[in-house]
JSON list of C-alpha atoms in Angstrom, two decimals:
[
{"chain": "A", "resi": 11, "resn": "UNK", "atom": "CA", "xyz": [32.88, -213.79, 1.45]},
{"chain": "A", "resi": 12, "resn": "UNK", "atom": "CA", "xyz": [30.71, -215.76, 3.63]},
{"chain": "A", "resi": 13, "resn": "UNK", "atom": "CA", "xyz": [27.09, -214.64, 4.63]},
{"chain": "A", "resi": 14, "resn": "UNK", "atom": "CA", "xyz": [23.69, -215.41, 5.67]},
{"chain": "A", "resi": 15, "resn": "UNK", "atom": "CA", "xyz": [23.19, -217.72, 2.42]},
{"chain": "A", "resi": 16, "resn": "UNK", "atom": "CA", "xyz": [26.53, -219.53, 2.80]},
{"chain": "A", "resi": 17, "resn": "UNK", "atom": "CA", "xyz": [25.56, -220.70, 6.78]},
{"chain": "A", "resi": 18, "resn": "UNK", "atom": "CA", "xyz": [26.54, -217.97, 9.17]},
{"chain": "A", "resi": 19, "resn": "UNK", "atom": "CA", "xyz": [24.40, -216.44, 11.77]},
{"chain": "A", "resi": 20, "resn": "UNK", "atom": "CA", "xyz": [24.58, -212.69, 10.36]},
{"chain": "A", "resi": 21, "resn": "UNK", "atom": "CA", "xyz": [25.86, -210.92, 7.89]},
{"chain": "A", "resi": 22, "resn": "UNK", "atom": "CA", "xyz": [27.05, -207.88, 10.00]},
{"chain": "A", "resi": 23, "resn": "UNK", "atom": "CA", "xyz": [30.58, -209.32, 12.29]},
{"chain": "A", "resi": 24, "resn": "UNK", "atom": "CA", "xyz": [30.96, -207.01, 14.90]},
{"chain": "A", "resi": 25, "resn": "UNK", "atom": "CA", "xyz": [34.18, -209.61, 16.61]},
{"chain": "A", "resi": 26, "resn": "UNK", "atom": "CA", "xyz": [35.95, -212.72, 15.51]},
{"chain": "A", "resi": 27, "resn": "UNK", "atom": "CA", "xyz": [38.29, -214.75, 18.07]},
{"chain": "A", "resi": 28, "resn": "UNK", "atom": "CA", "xyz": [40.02, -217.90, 17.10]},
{"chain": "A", "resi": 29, "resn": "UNK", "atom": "CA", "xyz": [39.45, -220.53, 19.59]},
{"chain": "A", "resi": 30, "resn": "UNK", "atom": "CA", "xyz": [42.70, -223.31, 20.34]},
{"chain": "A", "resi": 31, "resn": "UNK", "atom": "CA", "xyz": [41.33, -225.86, 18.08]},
{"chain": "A", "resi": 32, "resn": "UNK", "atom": "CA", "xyz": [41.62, -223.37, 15.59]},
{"chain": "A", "resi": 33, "resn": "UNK", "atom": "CA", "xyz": [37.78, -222.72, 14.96]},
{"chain": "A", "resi": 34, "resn": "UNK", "atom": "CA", "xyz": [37.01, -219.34, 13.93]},
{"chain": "A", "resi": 35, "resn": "UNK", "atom": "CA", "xyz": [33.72, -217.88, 15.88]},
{"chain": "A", "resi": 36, "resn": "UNK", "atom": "CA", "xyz": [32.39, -214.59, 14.67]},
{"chain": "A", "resi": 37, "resn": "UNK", "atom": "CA", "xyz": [29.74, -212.35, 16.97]},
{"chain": "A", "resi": 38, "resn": "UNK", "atom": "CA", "xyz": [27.09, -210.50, 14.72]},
{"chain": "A", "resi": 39, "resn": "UNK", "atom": "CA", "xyz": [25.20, -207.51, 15.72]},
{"chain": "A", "resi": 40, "resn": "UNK", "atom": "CA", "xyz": [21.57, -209.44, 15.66]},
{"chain": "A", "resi": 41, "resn": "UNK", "atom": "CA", "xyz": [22.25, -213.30, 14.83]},
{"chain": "A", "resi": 42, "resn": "UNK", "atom": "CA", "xyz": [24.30, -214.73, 17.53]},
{"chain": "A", "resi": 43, "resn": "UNK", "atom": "CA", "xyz": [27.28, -216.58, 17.07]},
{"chain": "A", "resi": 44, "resn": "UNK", "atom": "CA", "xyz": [28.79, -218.76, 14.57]},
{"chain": "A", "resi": 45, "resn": "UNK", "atom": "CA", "xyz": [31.58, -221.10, 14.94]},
{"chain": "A", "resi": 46, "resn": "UNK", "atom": "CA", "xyz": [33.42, -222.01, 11.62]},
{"chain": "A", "resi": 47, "resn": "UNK", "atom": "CA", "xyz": [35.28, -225.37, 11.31]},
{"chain": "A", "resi": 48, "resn": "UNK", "atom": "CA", "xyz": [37.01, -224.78, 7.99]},
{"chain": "A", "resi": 49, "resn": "UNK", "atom": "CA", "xyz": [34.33, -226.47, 6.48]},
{"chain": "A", "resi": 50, "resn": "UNK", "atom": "CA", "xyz": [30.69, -225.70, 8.18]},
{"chain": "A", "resi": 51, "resn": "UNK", "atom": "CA", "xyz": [28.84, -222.68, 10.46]},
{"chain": "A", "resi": 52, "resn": "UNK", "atom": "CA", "xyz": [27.25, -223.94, 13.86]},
{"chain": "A", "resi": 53, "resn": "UNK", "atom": "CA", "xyz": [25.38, -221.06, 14.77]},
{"chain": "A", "resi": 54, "resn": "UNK", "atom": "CA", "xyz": [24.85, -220.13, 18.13]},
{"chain": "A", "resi": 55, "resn": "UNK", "atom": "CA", "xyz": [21.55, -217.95, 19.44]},
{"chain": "A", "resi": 56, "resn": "UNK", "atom": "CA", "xyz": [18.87, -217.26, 22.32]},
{"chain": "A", "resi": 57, "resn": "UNK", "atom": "CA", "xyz": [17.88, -220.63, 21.07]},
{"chain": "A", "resi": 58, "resn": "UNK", "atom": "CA", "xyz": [20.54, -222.63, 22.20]},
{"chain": "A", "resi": 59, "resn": "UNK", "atom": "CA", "xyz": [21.23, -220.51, 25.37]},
{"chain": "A", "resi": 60, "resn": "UNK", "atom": "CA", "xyz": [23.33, -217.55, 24.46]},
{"chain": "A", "resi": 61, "resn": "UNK", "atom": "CA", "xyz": [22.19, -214.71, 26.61]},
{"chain": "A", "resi": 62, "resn": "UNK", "atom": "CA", "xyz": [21.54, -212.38, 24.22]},
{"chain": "A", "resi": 63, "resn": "UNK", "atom": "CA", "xyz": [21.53, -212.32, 20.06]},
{"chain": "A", "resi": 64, "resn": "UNK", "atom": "CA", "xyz": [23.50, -209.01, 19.43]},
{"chain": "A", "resi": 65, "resn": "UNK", "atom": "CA", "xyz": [27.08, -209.74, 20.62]},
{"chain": "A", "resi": 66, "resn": "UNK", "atom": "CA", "xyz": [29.91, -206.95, 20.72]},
{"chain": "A", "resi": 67, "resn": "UNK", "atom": "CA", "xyz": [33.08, -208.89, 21.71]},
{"chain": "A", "resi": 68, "resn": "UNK", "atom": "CA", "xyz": [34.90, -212.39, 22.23]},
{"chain": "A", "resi": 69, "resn": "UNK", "atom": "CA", "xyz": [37.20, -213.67, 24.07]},
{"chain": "A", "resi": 70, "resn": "UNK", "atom": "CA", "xyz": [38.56, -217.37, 24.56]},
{"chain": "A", "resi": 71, "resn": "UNK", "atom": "CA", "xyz": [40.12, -217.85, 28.59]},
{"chain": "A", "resi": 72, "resn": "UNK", "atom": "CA", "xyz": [43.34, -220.07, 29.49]},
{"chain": "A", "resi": 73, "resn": "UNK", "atom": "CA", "xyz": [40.49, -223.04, 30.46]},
{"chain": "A", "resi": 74, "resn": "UNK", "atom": "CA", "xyz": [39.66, -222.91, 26.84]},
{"chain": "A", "resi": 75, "resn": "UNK", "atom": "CA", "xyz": [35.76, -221.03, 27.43]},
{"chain": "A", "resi": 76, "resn": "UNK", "atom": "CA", "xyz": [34.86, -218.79, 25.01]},
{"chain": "A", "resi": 77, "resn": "UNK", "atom": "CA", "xyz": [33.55, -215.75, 26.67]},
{"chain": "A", "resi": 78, "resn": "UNK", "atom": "CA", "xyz": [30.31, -213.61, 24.30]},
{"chain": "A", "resi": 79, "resn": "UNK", "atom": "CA", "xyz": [29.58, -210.29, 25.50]},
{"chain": "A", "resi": 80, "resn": "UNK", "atom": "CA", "xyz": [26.46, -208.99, 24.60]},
{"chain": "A", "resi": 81, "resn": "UNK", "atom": "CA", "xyz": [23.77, -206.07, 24.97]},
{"chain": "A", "resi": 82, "resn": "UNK", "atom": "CA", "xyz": [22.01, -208.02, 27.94]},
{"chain": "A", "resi": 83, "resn": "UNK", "atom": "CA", "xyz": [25.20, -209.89, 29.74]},
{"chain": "A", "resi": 84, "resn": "UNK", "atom": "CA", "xyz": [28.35, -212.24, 29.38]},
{"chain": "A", "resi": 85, "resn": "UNK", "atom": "CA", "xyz": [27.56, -216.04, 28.45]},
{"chain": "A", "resi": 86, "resn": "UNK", "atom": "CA", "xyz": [30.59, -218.59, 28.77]},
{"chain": "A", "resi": 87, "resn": "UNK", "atom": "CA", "xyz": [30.11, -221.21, 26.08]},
{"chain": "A", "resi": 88, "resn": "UNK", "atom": "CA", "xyz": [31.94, -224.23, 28.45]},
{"chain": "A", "resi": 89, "resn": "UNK", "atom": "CA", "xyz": [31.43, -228.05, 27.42]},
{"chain": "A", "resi": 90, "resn": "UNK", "atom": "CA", "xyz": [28.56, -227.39, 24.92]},
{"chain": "A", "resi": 91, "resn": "UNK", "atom": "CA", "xyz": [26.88, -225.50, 27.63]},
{"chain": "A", "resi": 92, "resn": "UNK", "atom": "CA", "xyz": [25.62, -221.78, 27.77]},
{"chain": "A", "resi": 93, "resn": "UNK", "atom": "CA", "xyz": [26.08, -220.32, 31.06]},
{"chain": "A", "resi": 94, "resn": "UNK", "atom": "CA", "xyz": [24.44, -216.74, 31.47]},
{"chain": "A", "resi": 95, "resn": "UNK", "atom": "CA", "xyz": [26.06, -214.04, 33.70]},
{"chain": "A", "resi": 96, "resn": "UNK", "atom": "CA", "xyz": [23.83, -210.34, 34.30]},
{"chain": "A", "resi": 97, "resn": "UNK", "atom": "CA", "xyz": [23.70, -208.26, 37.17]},
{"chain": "A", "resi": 98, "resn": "UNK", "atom": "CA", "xyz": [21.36, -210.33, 38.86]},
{"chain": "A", "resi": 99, "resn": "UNK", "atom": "CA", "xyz": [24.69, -212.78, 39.25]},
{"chain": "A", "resi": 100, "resn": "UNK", "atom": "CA", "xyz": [27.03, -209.24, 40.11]},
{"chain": "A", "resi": 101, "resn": "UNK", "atom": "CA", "xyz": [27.64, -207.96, 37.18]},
{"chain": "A", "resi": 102, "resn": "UNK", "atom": "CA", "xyz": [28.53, -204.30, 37.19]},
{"chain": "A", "resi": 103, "resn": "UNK", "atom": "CA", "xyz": [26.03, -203.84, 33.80]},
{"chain": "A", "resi": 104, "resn": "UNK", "atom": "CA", "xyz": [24.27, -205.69, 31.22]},
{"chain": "A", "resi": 105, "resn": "UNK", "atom": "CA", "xyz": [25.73, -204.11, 28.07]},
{"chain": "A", "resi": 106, "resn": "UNK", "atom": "CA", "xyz": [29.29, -205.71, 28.30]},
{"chain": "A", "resi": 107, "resn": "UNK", "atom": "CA", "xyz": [31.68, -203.93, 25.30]},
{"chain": "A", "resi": 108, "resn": "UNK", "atom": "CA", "xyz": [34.85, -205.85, 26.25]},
{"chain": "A", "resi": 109, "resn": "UNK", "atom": "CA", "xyz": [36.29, -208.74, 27.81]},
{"chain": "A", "resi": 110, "resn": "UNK", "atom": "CA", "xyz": [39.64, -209.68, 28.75]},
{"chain": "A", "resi": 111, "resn": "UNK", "atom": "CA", "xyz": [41.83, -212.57, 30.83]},
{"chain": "A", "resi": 112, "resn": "UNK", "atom": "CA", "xyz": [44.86, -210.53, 33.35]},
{"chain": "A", "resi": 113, "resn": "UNK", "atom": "CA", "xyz": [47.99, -212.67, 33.69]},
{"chain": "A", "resi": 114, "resn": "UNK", "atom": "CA", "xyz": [46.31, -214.00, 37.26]},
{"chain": "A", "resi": 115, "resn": "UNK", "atom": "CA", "xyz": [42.92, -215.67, 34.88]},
{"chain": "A", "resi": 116, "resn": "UNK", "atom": "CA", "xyz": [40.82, -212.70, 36.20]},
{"chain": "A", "resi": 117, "resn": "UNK", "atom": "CA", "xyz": [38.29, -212.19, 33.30]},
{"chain": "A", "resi": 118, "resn": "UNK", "atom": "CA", "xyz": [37.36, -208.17, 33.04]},
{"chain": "A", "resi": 119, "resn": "UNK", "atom": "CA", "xyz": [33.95, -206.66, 31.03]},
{"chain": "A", "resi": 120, "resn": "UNK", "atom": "CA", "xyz": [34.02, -203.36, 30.04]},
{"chain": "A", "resi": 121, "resn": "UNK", "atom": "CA", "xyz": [30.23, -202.38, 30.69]},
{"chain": "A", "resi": 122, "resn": "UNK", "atom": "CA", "xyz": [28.44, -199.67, 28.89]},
{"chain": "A", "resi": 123, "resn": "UNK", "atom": "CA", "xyz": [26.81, -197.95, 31.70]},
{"chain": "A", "resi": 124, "resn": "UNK", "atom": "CA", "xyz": [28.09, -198.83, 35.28]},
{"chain": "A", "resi": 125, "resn": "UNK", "atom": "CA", "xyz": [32.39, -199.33, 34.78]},
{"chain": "A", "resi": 126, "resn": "UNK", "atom": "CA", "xyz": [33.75, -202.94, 35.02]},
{"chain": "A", "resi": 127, "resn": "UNK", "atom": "CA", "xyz": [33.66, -206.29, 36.83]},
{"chain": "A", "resi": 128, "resn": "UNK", "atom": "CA", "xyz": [36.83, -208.48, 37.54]},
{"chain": "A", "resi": 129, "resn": "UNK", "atom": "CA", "xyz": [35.81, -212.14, 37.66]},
{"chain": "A", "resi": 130, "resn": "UNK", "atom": "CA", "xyz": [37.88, -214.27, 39.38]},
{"chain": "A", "resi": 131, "resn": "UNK", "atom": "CA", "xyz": [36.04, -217.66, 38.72]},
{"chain": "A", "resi": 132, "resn": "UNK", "atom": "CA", "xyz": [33.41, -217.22, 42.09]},
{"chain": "A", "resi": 133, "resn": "UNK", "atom": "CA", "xyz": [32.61, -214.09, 42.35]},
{"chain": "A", "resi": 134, "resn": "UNK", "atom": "CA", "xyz": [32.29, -210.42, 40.56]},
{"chain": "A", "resi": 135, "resn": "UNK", "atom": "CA", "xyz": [34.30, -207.30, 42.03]},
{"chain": "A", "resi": 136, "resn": "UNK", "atom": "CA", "xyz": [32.88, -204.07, 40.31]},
{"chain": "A", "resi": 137, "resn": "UNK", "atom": "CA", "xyz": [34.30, -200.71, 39.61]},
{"chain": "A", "resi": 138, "resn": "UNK", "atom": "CA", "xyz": [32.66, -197.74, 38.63]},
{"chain": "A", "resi": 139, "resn": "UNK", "atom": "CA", "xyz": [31.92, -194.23, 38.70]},
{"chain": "A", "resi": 140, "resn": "UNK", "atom": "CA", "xyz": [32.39, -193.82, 42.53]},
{"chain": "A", "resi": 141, "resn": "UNK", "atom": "CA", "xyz": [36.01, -195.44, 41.99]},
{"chain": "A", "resi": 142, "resn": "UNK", "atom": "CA", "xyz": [37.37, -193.42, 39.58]},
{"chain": "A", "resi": 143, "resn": "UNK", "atom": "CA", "xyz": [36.04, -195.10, 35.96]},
{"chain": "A", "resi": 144, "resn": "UNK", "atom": "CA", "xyz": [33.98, -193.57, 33.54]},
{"chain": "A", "resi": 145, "resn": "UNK", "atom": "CA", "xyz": [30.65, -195.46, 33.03]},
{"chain": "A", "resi": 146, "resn": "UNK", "atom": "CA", "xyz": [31.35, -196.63, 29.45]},
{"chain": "A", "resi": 147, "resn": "UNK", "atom": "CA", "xyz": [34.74, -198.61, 29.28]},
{"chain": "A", "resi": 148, "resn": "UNK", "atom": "CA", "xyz": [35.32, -199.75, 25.68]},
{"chain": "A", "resi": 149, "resn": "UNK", "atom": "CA", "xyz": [38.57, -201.80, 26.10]},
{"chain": "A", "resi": 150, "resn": "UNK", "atom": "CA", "xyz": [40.87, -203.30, 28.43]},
{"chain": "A", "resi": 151, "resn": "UNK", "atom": "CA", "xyz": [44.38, -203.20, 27.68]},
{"chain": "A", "resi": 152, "resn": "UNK", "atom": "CA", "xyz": [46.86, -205.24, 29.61]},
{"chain": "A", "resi": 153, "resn": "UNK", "atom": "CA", "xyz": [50.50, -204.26, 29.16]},
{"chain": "A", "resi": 154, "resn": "UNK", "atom": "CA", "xyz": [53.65, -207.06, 29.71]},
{"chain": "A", "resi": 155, "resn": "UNK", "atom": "CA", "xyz": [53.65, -206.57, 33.31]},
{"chain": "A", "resi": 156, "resn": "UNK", "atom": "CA", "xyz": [50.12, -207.28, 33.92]},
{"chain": "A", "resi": 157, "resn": "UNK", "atom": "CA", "xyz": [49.00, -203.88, 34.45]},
{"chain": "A", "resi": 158, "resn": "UNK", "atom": "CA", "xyz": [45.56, -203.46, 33.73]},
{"chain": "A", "resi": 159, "resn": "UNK", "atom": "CA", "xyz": [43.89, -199.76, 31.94]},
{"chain": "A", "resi": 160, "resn": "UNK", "atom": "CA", "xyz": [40.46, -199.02, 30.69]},
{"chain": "A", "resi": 161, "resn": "UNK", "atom": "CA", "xyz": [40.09, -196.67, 27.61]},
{"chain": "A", "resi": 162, "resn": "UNK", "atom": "CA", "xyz": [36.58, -194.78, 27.33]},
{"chain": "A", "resi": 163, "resn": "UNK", "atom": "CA", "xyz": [35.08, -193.16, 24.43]},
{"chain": "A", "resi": 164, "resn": "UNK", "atom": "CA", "xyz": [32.32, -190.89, 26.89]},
{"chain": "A", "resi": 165, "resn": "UNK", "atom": "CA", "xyz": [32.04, -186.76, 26.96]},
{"chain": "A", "resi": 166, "resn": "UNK", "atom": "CA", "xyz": [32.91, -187.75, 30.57]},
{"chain": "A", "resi": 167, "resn": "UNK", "atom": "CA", "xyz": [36.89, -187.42, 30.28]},
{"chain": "A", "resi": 168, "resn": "UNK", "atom": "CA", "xyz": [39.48, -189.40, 32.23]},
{"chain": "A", "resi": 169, "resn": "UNK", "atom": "CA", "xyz": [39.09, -189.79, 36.05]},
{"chain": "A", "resi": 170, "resn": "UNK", "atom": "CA", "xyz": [41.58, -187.58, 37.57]},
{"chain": "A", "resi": 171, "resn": "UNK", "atom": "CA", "xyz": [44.74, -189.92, 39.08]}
]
């Protein structure tokens, strides 16, 4: 197995996506991100932009932009360029669990402790508590007509439909 010693960024993987080029990219709990070639780790931290070291999911959009969710905000890796979403941009929360691109591009984040955000490529749209979510959404399923859910693991229950 690969680890620490052998060039990547952690040795705990909490996510793995594989990006179009075929490039593996792993997200560790307290190293970043590392991108493997089939040959060599580039690792990815605060250092070179990502927003936040301990990453919980991946995801790689239609564009081709990898999307990193972390404990402190979203960063889209785009071009060799970091760029850093939180609330202060519209974000619903800072501790994103999940991301996911609907059948119309929208990109969705599954926050922690305030619901989701849709991004539609200007602009968050967020959903919580008040609508109907439970604060902690941990995944968001898409079926084959584009119908979006949320799944919760929270003492809260389900909203009532």
């Amino acid at each position: 197995g690969y680890s620490i010693p052998n060039g990547m960024a952690g040795n705990y993987v909490r996510c793995m996506v594989q990006d179009k080029s075929g490039n593996l990219w792993f997200g560790t709990d307290a190293g970043g991100v590392s991108r493997y070639d089939g040959n060599t780790f580039t690792n990815y931290t605060t250092a070179q932009g990502l927003i936040n070291n301990s990453v919980n999911s991946m995801a790689q959009d239609k564009a081709g932009d990898i999307w990193i969710a972390t404990t402190a905000g979203v960063s889209k890796y785009s071009s060799n360029t970091f760029t850093n979403y939180t609330v202060a941009q519209g974000l619903a929360g800072n501790h994103i669990k999940c991301i996911v691109q609907d059948k119309d591009n929208n990109v969705w984040f599954g926050t922690q402790e305030n619901g989701v955000s849709k991004y539609d490529g200007k602009k968050f749209i967020n959903y919580n508590k008040a609508k109907g979510l439970p604060k902690n959404v941990s995944s968001i399923p898409e079926d084959n007509d584009g119908n979006i859910g949320f799944t919760s693991v929270t003492v809260e229950g389900l909203p009532n439909s």
